[in-house]
C-alpha cells in the first residue's frame, strides 16, 4: 500500500491507478512461485539455496532457508524476471534473446506466467521491438514500465 503522504504529490487518478497496480501485482506474486525481498520490495523467483560449510551460523541459516544466494551469471547472461509494483525487469540470455528475435519462440510465450497477465502484451511488444533492432552477442536486460505503459530502459548483461 502507498503511504498517504503520496496523495500530496500526485493526482488522485495517479494515486488510484498506483493502488490498483499494487493490488494486482501482490495478487500475481501470491499466486506465483515468487518471493518478495523485504528490504528491496522486489519479487523474484531467482533464488537458489546453497550449502556452505564455512561456519555453523551460516549452516543454520542455509538449512533454515533464511540465507539465499542468487544464481551465478555467465557471459551469455541469465533468464530472470523481477516484478516491481510499476514495472518488470527482464533478463534474457543470449540464446533465448536470439530465438525471440528470429521467431523461434514468441516473446509473449517466454513471458507468460512471469509477468502479470494484464501486461503480457505490453511487455512482450516492448521486448520484441527492442530485440528486433539489436545484434545480440550476449544477454540483454529490459525494463518495461506498465504504469507509464512503455519501455523504460534496456542494456547488456
PDB file of C-alpha atoms in Angstrom:
ATOM      1  CA  UNK A   1       0.000   0.000   0.000  1.00  0.00           C
ATOM      2  CA  UNK A   2       1.115   3.522  -0.684  1.00  0.00           C
ATOM      3  CA  UNK A   3       1.800   5.986   2.073  1.00  0.00           C
ATOM      4  CA  UNK A   4      -0.998   8.570   2.369  1.00  0.00           C
ATOM      5  CA  UNK A   5       1.587  11.363   2.028  1.00  0.00           C
ATOM      6  CA  UNK A   6       1.899  10.389  -1.628  1.00  0.00           C
ATOM      7  CA  UNK A   7      -1.529  11.961  -2.177  1.00  0.00           C
ATOM      8  CA  UNK A   8       0.098  15.364  -1.646  1.00  0.00           C
ATOM      9  CA  UNK A   9       2.444  14.897  -4.622  1.00  0.00           C
ATOM     10  CA  UNK A  10       0.391  13.021  -7.241  1.00  0.00           C
ATOM     11  CA  UNK A  11      -3.070  13.398  -8.691  1.00  0.00           C
ATOM     12  CA  UNK A  12      -5.963  11.409  -7.266  1.00  0.00           C
ATOM     13  CA  UNK A  13      -6.204   9.489 -10.546  1.00  0.00           C
ATOM     14  CA  UNK A  14      -2.495   8.507 -10.461  1.00  0.00           C
ATOM     15  CA  UNK A  15      -2.795   7.507  -6.800  1.00  0.00           C
ATOM     16  CA  UNK A  16      -5.787   5.252  -7.553  1.00  0.00           C
ATOM     17  CA  UNK A  17      -4.023   3.697 -10.564  1.00  0.00           C
ATOM     18  CA  UNK A  18      -0.914   3.034  -8.455  1.00  0.00           C
ATOM     19  CA  UNK A  19      -3.017   1.453  -5.696  1.00  0.00           C
ATOM     20  CA  UNK A  20      -4.767  -0.773  -8.263  1.00  0.00           C
ATOM     21  CA  UNK A  21      -1.393  -1.833  -9.742  1.00  0.00           C
ATOM     22  CA  UNK A  22      -0.059  -2.710  -6.309  1.00  0.00           C
ATOM     23  CA  UNK A  23      -3.110  -4.894  -5.589  1.00  0.00           C
ATOM     24  CA  UNK A  24      -2.755  -6.631  -8.987  1.00  0.00           C
ATOM     25  CA  UNK A  25       0.964  -7.257  -8.526  1.00  0.00           C
ATOM     26  CA  UNK A  26       0.524  -8.534  -4.963  1.00  0.00           C
ATOM     27  CA  UNK A  27      -2.132 -10.944  -6.224  1.00  0.00           C
ATOM     28  CA  UNK A  28       0.138 -12.118  -9.062  1.00  0.00           C
ATOM     29  CA  UNK A  29       3.073 -12.642  -6.696  1.00  0.00           C
ATOM     30  CA  UNK A  30       0.959 -14.589  -4.189  1.00  0.00           C
ATOM     31  CA  UNK A  31      -0.272 -16.917  -6.972  1.00  0.00           C
ATOM     32  CA  UNK A  32       3.214 -17.488  -8.423  1.00  0.00           C
ATOM     33  CA  UNK A  33       6.363 -19.060  -7.033  1.00  0.00           C
ATOM     34  CA  UNK A  34       7.901 -15.630  -6.440  1.00  0.00           C
ATOM     35  CA  UNK A  35       9.158 -14.284  -3.139  1.00  0.00           C
ATOM     36  CA  UNK A  36       9.253 -10.611  -2.142  1.00  0.00           C
ATOM     37  CA  UNK A  37      12.571  -9.376  -0.778  1.00  0.00           C
ATOM     38  CA  UNK A  38      11.524  -7.472   2.345  1.00  0.00           C
ATOM     39  CA  UNK A  39      14.333  -4.922   2.006  1.00  0.00           C
ATOM     40  CA  UNK A  40      14.089  -4.098  -1.699  1.00  0.00           C
ATOM     41  CA  UNK A  41      10.372  -4.910  -2.146  1.00  0.00           C
ATOM     42  CA  UNK A  42      11.259  -6.759  -5.370  1.00  0.00           C
ATOM     43  CA  UNK A  43       9.517 -10.031  -6.256  1.00  0.00           C
ATOM     44  CA  UNK A  44      11.629 -12.722  -7.863  1.00  0.00           C
ATOM     45  CA  UNK A  45      11.751 -16.467  -8.285  1.00  0.00           C
ATOM     46  CA  UNK A  46      15.504 -16.471  -8.945  1.00  0.00           C
ATOM     47  CA  UNK A  47      16.838 -17.819  -5.643  1.00  0.00           C
ATOM     48  CA  UNK A  48      18.843 -20.956  -5.047  1.00  0.00           C
ATOM     49  CA  UNK A  49      19.806 -22.210  -1.611  1.00  0.00           C
ATOM     50  CA  UNK A  50      23.441 -23.182  -1.378  1.00  0.00           C
ATOM     51  CA  UNK A  51      25.116 -25.211   1.344  1.00  0.00           C
ATOM     52  CA  UNK A  52      28.225 -23.508   2.699  1.00  0.00           C
ATOM     53  CA  UNK A  53      30.034 -25.309   5.494  1.00  0.00           C
ATOM     54  CA  UNK A  54      32.326 -22.384   6.344  1.00  0.00           C
ATOM     55  CA  UNK A  55      30.556 -21.627   9.630  1.00  0.00           C
ATOM     56  CA  UNK A  56      27.957 -23.223  11.832  1.00  0.00           C
ATOM     57  CA  UNK A  57      25.900 -19.997  11.869  1.00  0.00           C
ATOM     58  CA  UNK A  58      25.819 -19.918   8.059  1.00  0.00           C
ATOM     59  CA  UNK A  59      24.883 -23.612   8.016  1.00  0.00           C
ATOM     60  CA  UNK A  60      21.984 -22.887  10.335  1.00  0.00           C
ATOM     61  CA  UNK A  61      20.836 -20.015   8.121  1.00  0.00           C
ATOM     62  CA  UNK A  62      21.138 -22.144   4.974  1.00  0.00           C
ATOM     63  CA  UNK A  63      19.355 -25.147   6.434  1.00  0.00           C
ATOM     64  CA  UNK A  64      16.543 -22.949   7.724  1.00  0.00           C
ATOM     65  CA  UNK A  65      16.133 -21.326   4.304  1.00  0.00           C
ATOM     66  CA  UNK A  66      16.943 -17.862   5.630  1.00  0.00           C
ATOM     67  CA  UNK A  67      20.085 -17.343   3.552  1.00  0.00           C
ATOM     68  CA  UNK A  68      19.675 -17.408  -0.209  1.00  0.00           C
ATOM     69  CA  UNK A  69      22.218 -16.686  -2.886  1.00  0.00           C
ATOM     70  CA  UNK A  70      21.440 -15.636  -6.423  1.00  0.00           C
ATOM     71  CA  UNK A  71      22.289 -17.887  -9.324  1.00  0.00           C
ATOM     72  CA  UNK A  72      25.692 -17.420 -10.855  1.00  0.00           C
ATOM     73  CA  UNK A  73      25.754 -15.493 -14.116  1.00  0.00           C
ATOM     74  CA  UNK A  74      27.798 -16.373 -17.150  1.00  0.00           C
ATOM     75  CA  UNK A  75      28.843 -14.347 -20.149  1.00  0.00           C
ATOM     76  CA  UNK A  76      25.712 -15.391 -22.050  1.00  0.00           C
ATOM     77  CA  UNK A  77      23.506 -13.821 -19.385  1.00  0.00           C
ATOM     78  CA  UNK A  78      20.599 -15.310 -17.465  1.00  0.00           C
ATOM     79  CA  UNK A  79      16.845 -15.617 -17.893  1.00  0.00           C
ATOM     80  CA  UNK A  80      15.141 -13.909 -14.973  1.00  0.00           C
ATOM     81  CA  UNK A  81      12.137 -11.674 -14.401  1.00  0.00           C
ATOM     82  CA  UNK A  82      11.673  -9.487 -11.329  1.00  0.00           C
ATOM     83  CA  UNK A  83       8.334  -7.820 -10.725  1.00  0.00           C
ATOM     84  CA  UNK A  84       8.023  -4.374  -9.179  1.00  0.00           C
ATOM     85  CA  UNK A  85       4.782  -2.539  -8.466  1.00  0.00           C
ATOM     86  CA  UNK A  86       5.011  -0.461 -11.662  1.00  0.00           C
ATOM     87  CA  UNK A  87       7.450  -2.292 -13.939  1.00  0.00           C
ATOM     88  CA  UNK A  88       9.154  -5.570 -14.719  1.00  0.00           C
ATOM     89  CA  UNK A  89      12.905  -6.079 -15.054  1.00  0.00           C
ATOM     90  CA  UNK A  90      13.551  -8.800 -17.627  1.00  0.00           C
ATOM     91  CA  UNK A  91      16.914 -10.503 -18.126  1.00  0.00           C
ATOM     92  CA  UNK A  92      17.177 -12.664 -21.242  1.00  0.00           C
ATOM     93  CA  UNK A  93      20.209 -14.778 -22.045  1.00  0.00           C
ATOM     94  CA  UNK A  94      21.868 -14.574 -25.461  1.00  0.00           C
ATOM     95  CA  UNK A  95      20.370 -17.798 -26.856  1.00  0.00           C
ATOM     96  CA  UNK A  96      16.812 -17.034 -25.768  1.00  0.00           C
ATOM     97  CA  UNK A  97      17.079 -13.432 -26.996  1.00  0.00           C
ATOM     98  CA  UNK A  98      18.181 -14.660 -30.417  1.00  0.00           C
ATOM     99  CA  UNK A  99      15.334 -17.212 -30.512  1.00  0.00           C
ATOM    100  CA  UNK A 100      12.801 -14.470 -29.693  1.00  0.00           C
ATOM    101  CA  UNK A 101      14.364 -12.119 -32.255  1.00  0.00           C
ATOM    102  CA  UNK A 102      14.369 -14.764 -35.002  1.00  0.00           C
ATOM    103  CA  UNK A 103      10.864 -16.025 -34.230  1.00  0.00           C
ATOM    104  CA  UNK A 104      11.937 -19.353 -32.729  1.00  0.00           C
ATOM    105  CA  UNK A 105       9.822 -18.580 -29.679  1.00  0.00           C
ATOM    106  CA  UNK A 106       7.364 -15.779 -29.081  1.00  0.00           C
ATOM    107  CA  UNK A 107       8.101 -13.045 -26.578  1.00  0.00           C
ATOM    108  CA  UNK A 108       4.629 -13.465 -25.065  1.00  0.00           C
ATOM    109  CA  UNK A 109       5.188 -17.214 -24.677  1.00  0.00           C
ATOM    110  CA  UNK A 110       8.520 -16.618 -22.955  1.00  0.00           C
ATOM    111  CA  UNK A 111       6.925 -14.102 -20.556  1.00  0.00           C
ATOM    112  CA  UNK A 112       3.676 -15.960 -19.809  1.00  0.00           C
ATOM    113  CA  UNK A 113       3.495 -16.726 -16.107  1.00  0.00           C
ATOM    114  CA  UNK A 114       6.446 -14.452 -15.362  1.00  0.00           C
ATOM    115  CA  UNK A 115       4.621 -11.157 -15.964  1.00  0.00           C
ATOM    116  CA  UNK A 116       1.156 -10.282 -14.611  1.00  0.00           C
ATOM    117  CA  UNK A 117      -1.424 -11.247 -17.260  1.00  0.00           C
ATOM    118  CA  UNK A 118      -2.868  -7.787 -17.993  1.00  0.00           C
ATOM    119  CA  UNK A 119       0.612  -6.611 -19.022  1.00  0.00           C
ATOM    120  CA  UNK A 120       1.997  -9.563 -21.009  1.00  0.00           C
ATOM    121  CA  UNK A 121       1.047  -7.972 -24.342  1.00  0.00           C
ATOM    122  CA  UNK A 122       2.593  -4.601 -23.499  1.00  0.00           C
ATOM    123  CA  UNK A 123       5.766  -6.164 -22.146  1.00  0.00           C
ATOM    124  CA  UNK A 124       6.067  -8.707 -24.994  1.00  0.00           C
ATOM    125  CA  UNK A 125       5.672  -5.928 -27.564  1.00  0.00           C
ATOM    126  CA  UNK A 126       8.431  -3.902 -25.925  1.00  0.00           C
ATOM    127  CA  UNK A 127      10.743  -6.928 -25.697  1.00  0.00           C
ATOM    128  CA  UNK A 128      10.169  -7.964 -29.326  1.00  0.00           C
ATOM    129  CA  UNK A 129      10.631  -4.373 -30.505  1.00  0.00           C
ATOM    130  CA  UNK A 130      13.928  -3.958 -28.663  1.00  0.00           C
ATOM    131  CA  UNK A 131      15.354  -7.325 -29.703  1.00  0.00           C
ATOM    132  CA  UNK A 132      14.431  -6.850 -33.363  1.00  0.00           C
ATOM    133  CA  UNK A 133      16.825  -3.904 -33.632  1.00  0.00           C
ATOM    134  CA  UNK A 134      19.804  -5.464 -31.871  1.00  0.00           C
ATOM    135  CA  UNK A 135      22.744  -7.613 -32.861  1.00  0.00           C
ATOM    136  CA  UNK A 136      22.703  -9.934 -29.886  1.00  0.00           C
ATOM    137  CA  UNK A 137      26.121 -11.125 -28.726  1.00  0.00           C
ATOM    138  CA  UNK A 138      25.320 -11.509 -25.016  1.00  0.00           C
ATOM    139  CA  UNK A 139      22.414 -11.357 -22.586  1.00  0.00           C
ATOM    140  CA  UNK A 140      20.159  -8.319 -22.513  1.00  0.00           C
ATOM    141  CA  UNK A 141      18.044  -6.702 -19.786  1.00  0.00           C
ATOM    142  CA  UNK A 142      14.906  -4.678 -20.394  1.00  0.00           C
ATOM    143  CA  UNK A 143      12.770  -2.638 -18.002  1.00  0.00           C
ATOM    144  CA  UNK A 144       9.142  -2.160 -19.053  1.00  0.00           C
ATOM    145  CA  UNK A 145       7.024   0.231 -17.006  1.00  0.00           C
ATOM    146  CA  UNK A 146       3.364  -0.716 -17.249  1.00  0.00           C
ATOM    147  CA  UNK A 147       2.330   2.244 -15.078  1.00  0.00           C
ATOM    148  CA  UNK A 148       3.587   4.537 -17.850  1.00  0.00           C
ATOM    149  CA  UNK A 149       2.797   1.737 -20.378  1.00  0.00           C
ATOM    150  CA  UNK A 150       6.083   1.590 -22.134  1.00  0.00           C
ATOM    151  CA  UNK A 151       9.767   0.844 -22.297  1.00  0.00           C
ATOM    152  CA  UNK A 152      11.826   2.405 -19.536  1.00  0.00           C
ATOM    153  CA  UNK A 153      15.363   1.330 -20.438  1.00  0.00           C
ATOM    154  CA  UNK A 154      17.483  -1.590 -21.585  1.00  0.00           C
ATOM    155  CA  UNK A 155      21.099  -2.691 -21.666  1.00  0.00           C
ATOM    156  CA  UNK A 156      23.517  -5.607 -21.819  1.00  0.00           C
ATOM    157  CA  UNK A 157      24.038  -8.142 -19.041  1.00  0.00           C
TER     158      UNK A 157
END
